[in-house]
Amino acid sequence: MNMLLTTSRVAIAAGVLALAGLSAAAFAQRDPAYAAAREAKQVGEQPDGYLGVVSGGPAVQALVRDINIKRKAAYTASAQASGATVEQFAFTSGCNLVAKVGQGEMYRTPAGQWKENTGTPELDARCK
């Protein structure tokens, strides 16, 4: 498969992924435990498309694990439908999710550091 076709499929599928990712994110946001962990800066978005634990014990870790299982399922379904890989979908979703991190919320920088969003989050150079 040539690079242009692969890139086109990923770009087209990114729209589907955005809907799937937003659905997973919307579901998570309805969860009061997620909202509390987010507000307490215990969780944050990562460039790989998955939620990460900034701080917190077993309850926060279990919450993040559950959300990430749902995200991976959405990424897998979208990837299968488009012919892209799960990793490509997860990364594209990570770009979108980090870009949409709200002021005062946490995200992981491309260098791997947790940072509070004070304006515009730092995105991976590969994000378009």
PDB file of C-alpha atoms in Angstrom:
ATOM      1  CA  MET A   1       0.000   0.000   0.000  1.00  0.00           C
ATOM      2  CA  ASN A   2       1.488   3.317  -0.937  1.00  0.00           C
ATOM      3  CA  MET A   3       2.127   6.117   1.561  1.00  0.00           C
ATOM      4  CA  LEU A   4      -0.434   8.510   0.040  1.00  0.00           C
ATOM      5  CA  LEU A   5      -3.206   5.921   0.234  1.00  0.00           C
ATOM      6  CA  THR A   6      -2.288   5.081   3.820  1.00  0.00           C
ATOM      7  CA  THR A   7      -2.189   8.765   4.768  1.00  0.00           C
ATOM      8  CA  SER A   8      -5.534   9.369   3.059  1.00  0.00           C
ATOM      9  CA  ARG A   9      -7.137   6.451   4.856  1.00  0.00           C
ATOM     10  CA  VAL A  10      -5.838   7.681   8.185  1.00  0.00           C
ATOM     11  CA  ALA A  11      -7.064  11.218   7.471  1.00  0.00           C
ATOM     12  CA  ILE A  12     -10.527  10.016   6.445  1.00  0.00           C
ATOM     13  CA  ALA A  13     -10.686   7.645   9.330  1.00  0.00           C
ATOM     14  CA  ALA A  14      -9.617  10.420  11.705  1.00  0.00           C
ATOM     15  CA  GLY A  15     -13.104  11.851  11.337  1.00  0.00           C
ATOM     16  CA  VAL A  16     -14.589   8.539  12.372  1.00  0.00           C
ATOM     17  CA  LEU A  17     -12.050   8.321  15.155  1.00  0.00           C
ATOM     18  CA  ALA A  18     -12.865  11.800  16.355  1.00  0.00           C
ATOM     19  CA  LEU A  19     -16.473  10.736  16.723  1.00  0.00           C
ATOM     20  CA  ALA A  20     -15.497   7.499  18.448  1.00  0.00           C
ATOM     21  CA  GLY A  21     -12.943   9.252  20.646  1.00  0.00           C
ATOM     22  CA  LEU A  22     -15.344  12.019  21.511  1.00  0.00           C
ATOM     23  CA  SER A  23     -17.990   9.417  22.327  1.00  0.00           C
ATOM     24  CA  ALA A  24     -15.581   7.699  24.699  1.00  0.00           C
ATOM     25  CA  ALA A  25     -14.522  11.052  26.121  1.00  0.00           C
ATOM     26  CA  ALA A  26     -18.141  12.167  26.447  1.00  0.00           C
ATOM     27  CA  PHE A  27     -18.997   8.934  28.246  1.00  0.00           C
ATOM     28  CA  ALA A  28     -16.060   9.408  30.603  1.00  0.00           C
ATOM     29  CA  GLN A  29     -17.019  13.008  31.310  1.00  0.00           C
ATOM     30  CA  ARG A  30     -20.439  11.871  32.527  1.00  0.00           C
ATOM     31  CA  ASP A  31     -18.662   9.745  35.128  1.00  0.00           C
ATOM     32  CA  PRO A  32     -18.448  11.783  38.369  1.00  0.00           C
ATOM     33  CA  ALA A  33     -15.272   9.931  39.421  1.00  0.00           C
ATOM     34  CA  TYR A  34     -13.590  10.905  36.147  1.00  0.00           C
ATOM     35  CA  ALA A  35     -14.704  14.518  36.501  1.00  0.00           C
ATOM     36  CA  ALA A  36     -13.379  14.617  40.076  1.00  0.00           C
ATOM     37  CA  ALA A  37     -10.031  13.057  39.094  1.00  0.00           C
ATOM     38  CA  ARG A  38      -9.691  15.476  36.192  1.00  0.00           C
ATOM     39  CA  GLU A  39     -10.505  18.477  38.383  1.00  0.00           C
ATOM     40  CA  ALA A  40      -8.036  17.250  41.020  1.00  0.00           C
ATOM     41  CA  LYS A  41      -5.376  16.998  38.282  1.00  0.00           C
ATOM     42  CA  GLN A  42      -4.971  13.267  38.936  1.00  0.00           C
ATOM     43  CA  VAL A  43      -5.506  12.299  35.279  1.00  0.00           C
ATOM     44  CA  GLY A  44      -4.473  13.804  31.968  1.00  0.00           C
ATOM     45  CA  GLU A  45      -4.502  13.248  28.252  1.00  0.00           C
ATOM     46  CA  GLN A  46      -1.480  11.700  26.554  1.00  0.00           C
ATOM     47  CA  PRO A  47      -0.151  11.973  22.983  1.00  0.00           C
ATOM     48  CA  ASP A  48      -0.748   8.242  22.467  1.00  0.00           C
ATOM     49  CA  GLY A  49      -4.533   8.688  22.698  1.00  0.00           C
ATOM     50  CA  TYR A  50      -4.930   7.221  26.139  1.00  0.00           C
ATOM     51  CA  LEU A  51      -5.665   8.774  29.506  1.00  0.00           C
ATOM     52  CA  GLY A  52      -2.785   8.767  31.984  1.00  0.00           C
ATOM     53  CA  VAL A  53      -2.448   8.810  35.756  1.00  0.00           C
ATOM     54  CA  VAL A  54      -0.738  11.978  36.980  1.00  0.00           C
ATOM     55  CA  SER A  55      -1.166  11.065  40.659  1.00  0.00           C
ATOM     56  CA  GLY A  56      -3.482   8.959  42.732  1.00  0.00           C
ATOM     57  CA  GLY A  57      -3.915   5.510  44.107  1.00  0.00           C
ATOM     58  CA  PRO A  58      -5.654   2.318  43.041  1.00  0.00           C
ATOM     59  CA  ALA A  59      -9.073   3.932  42.485  1.00  0.00           C
ATOM     60  CA  VAL A  60      -7.657   6.469  40.003  1.00  0.00           C
ATOM     61  CA  GLN A  61      -5.589   3.775  38.306  1.00  0.00           C
ATOM     62  CA  ALA A  62      -8.680   1.541  37.940  1.00  0.00           C
ATOM     63  CA  LEU A  63     -10.681   4.450  36.513  1.00  0.00           C
ATOM     64  CA  VAL A  64      -7.985   5.209  33.935  1.00  0.00           C
ATOM     65  CA  ARG A  65      -7.639   1.533  33.031  1.00  0.00           C
ATOM     66  CA  ASP A  66     -11.414   1.274  32.439  1.00  0.00           C
ATOM     67  CA  ILE A  67     -11.527   4.399  30.260  1.00  0.00           C
ATOM     68  CA  ASN A  68      -8.504   3.235  28.264  1.00  0.00           C
ATOM     69  CA  ILE A  69     -10.103  -0.162  27.611  1.00  0.00           C
ATOM     70  CA  LYS A  70     -13.115   1.659  26.137  1.00  0.00           C
ATOM     71  CA  ARG A  71     -10.881   3.929  24.078  1.00  0.00           C
ATOM     72  CA  LYS A  72      -8.906   0.999  22.689  1.00  0.00           C
ATOM     73  CA  ALA A  73     -12.139  -0.732  21.688  1.00  0.00           C
ATOM     74  CA  ALA A  74     -13.262   2.399  19.816  1.00  0.00           C
ATOM     75  CA  TYR A  75      -9.853   2.771  18.149  1.00  0.00           C
ATOM     76  CA  THR A  76      -9.832  -0.898  17.142  1.00  0.00           C
ATOM     77  CA  ALA A  77     -13.281  -0.724  15.555  1.00  0.00           C
ATOM     78  CA  SER A  78     -12.400   2.426  13.620  1.00  0.00           C
ATOM     79  CA  ALA A  79      -9.040   1.056  12.522  1.00  0.00           C
ATOM     80  CA  GLN A  80     -10.590  -2.158  11.220  1.00  0.00           C
ATOM     81  CA  ALA A  81     -13.176  -0.172   9.273  1.00  0.00           C
ATOM     82  CA  SER A  82     -10.544   1.980   7.559  1.00  0.00           C
ATOM     83  CA  GLY A  83      -7.598  -0.339   7.091  1.00  0.00           C
ATOM     84  CA  ALA A  84      -5.354   1.729   9.371  1.00  0.00           C
ATOM     85  CA  THR A  85      -3.640   0.431  12.490  1.00  0.00           C
ATOM     86  CA  VAL A  86      -4.940   0.836  16.024  1.00  0.00           C
ATOM     87  CA  GLU A  87      -1.765   2.777  16.830  1.00  0.00           C
ATOM     88  CA  GLN A  88      -2.413   5.259  13.993  1.00  0.00           C
ATOM     89  CA  PHE A  89      -5.928   5.858  15.257  1.00  0.00           C
ATOM     90  CA  ALA A  90      -4.819   6.180  18.856  1.00  0.00           C
ATOM     91  CA  PHE A  91      -2.122   8.687  17.928  1.00  0.00           C
ATOM     92  CA  THR A  92      -4.517  10.779  15.821  1.00  0.00           C
ATOM     93  CA  SER A  93      -6.977  10.743  18.687  1.00  0.00           C
ATOM     94  CA  GLY A  94      -4.192  11.729  21.089  1.00  0.00           C
ATOM     95  CA  CYS A  95      -3.423  14.767  18.935  1.00  0.00           C
ATOM     96  CA  ASN A  96      -7.081  15.783  19.019  1.00  0.00           C
ATOM     97  CA  LEU A  97      -7.591  15.094  22.722  1.00  0.00           C
ATOM     98  CA  VAL A  98      -4.435  16.915  23.845  1.00  0.00           C
ATOM     99  CA  ALA A  99      -5.316  19.873  21.602  1.00  0.00           C
ATOM    100  CA  LYS A 100      -8.703  20.089  23.356  1.00  0.00           C
ATOM    101  CA  VAL A 101      -7.424  19.877  26.936  1.00  0.00           C
ATOM    102  CA  GLY A 102      -9.137  22.603  28.909  1.00  0.00           C
ATOM    103  CA  GLN A 103      -7.389  25.418  30.721  1.00  0.00           C
ATOM    104  CA  GLY A 104      -6.091  24.114  34.042  1.00  0.00           C
ATOM    105  CA  GLU A 105      -6.272  20.452  33.001  1.00  0.00           C
ATOM    106  CA  MET A 106      -3.304  18.116  32.746  1.00  0.00           C
ATOM    107  CA  TYR A 107      -1.670  16.639  29.671  1.00  0.00           C
ATOM    108  CA  ARG A 108       1.572  14.852  28.875  1.00  0.00           C
ATOM    109  CA  THR A 109       3.959  16.794  26.655  1.00  0.00           C
ATOM    110  CA  PRO A 110       5.715  15.137  23.702  1.00  0.00           C
ATOM    111  CA  ALA A 111       8.820  15.012  25.953  1.00  0.00           C
ATOM    112  CA  GLY A 112       6.864  12.924  28.484  1.00  0.00           C
ATOM    113  CA  GLN A 113       6.345  15.523  31.214  1.00  0.00           C
ATOM    114  CA  TRP A 114       2.991  16.194  32.857  1.00  0.00           C
ATOM    115  CA  LYS A 115       1.970  19.814  32.440  1.00  0.00           C
ATOM    116  CA  GLU A 116      -1.033  21.924  33.331  1.00  0.00           C
ATOM    117  CA  ASN A 117      -2.593  23.616  30.323  1.00  0.00           C
ATOM    118  CA  THR A 118      -2.209  27.361  30.756  1.00  0.00           C
ATOM    119  CA  GLY A 119      -3.048  28.287  27.183  1.00  0.00           C
ATOM    120  CA  THR A 120      -2.188  26.153  24.198  1.00  0.00           C
ATOM    121  CA  PRO A 121      -0.971  22.597  24.916  1.00  0.00           C
ATOM    122  CA  GLU A 122       2.301  21.430  23.356  1.00  0.00           C
ATOM    123  CA  LEU A 123       1.533  18.948  20.582  1.00  0.00           C
ATOM    124  CA  ASP A 124       3.698  16.275  19.037  1.00  0.00           C
ATOM    125  CA  ALA A 125       5.360  17.624  15.866  1.00  0.00           C
ATOM    126  CA  ARG A 126       3.603  14.862  13.879  1.00  0.00           C
ATOM    127  CA  CYS A 127       0.142  16.216  14.788  1.00  0.00           C
ATOM    128  CA  LYS A 128      -1.400  18.119  11.893  1.00  0.00           C
TER     129      LYS A 128
END
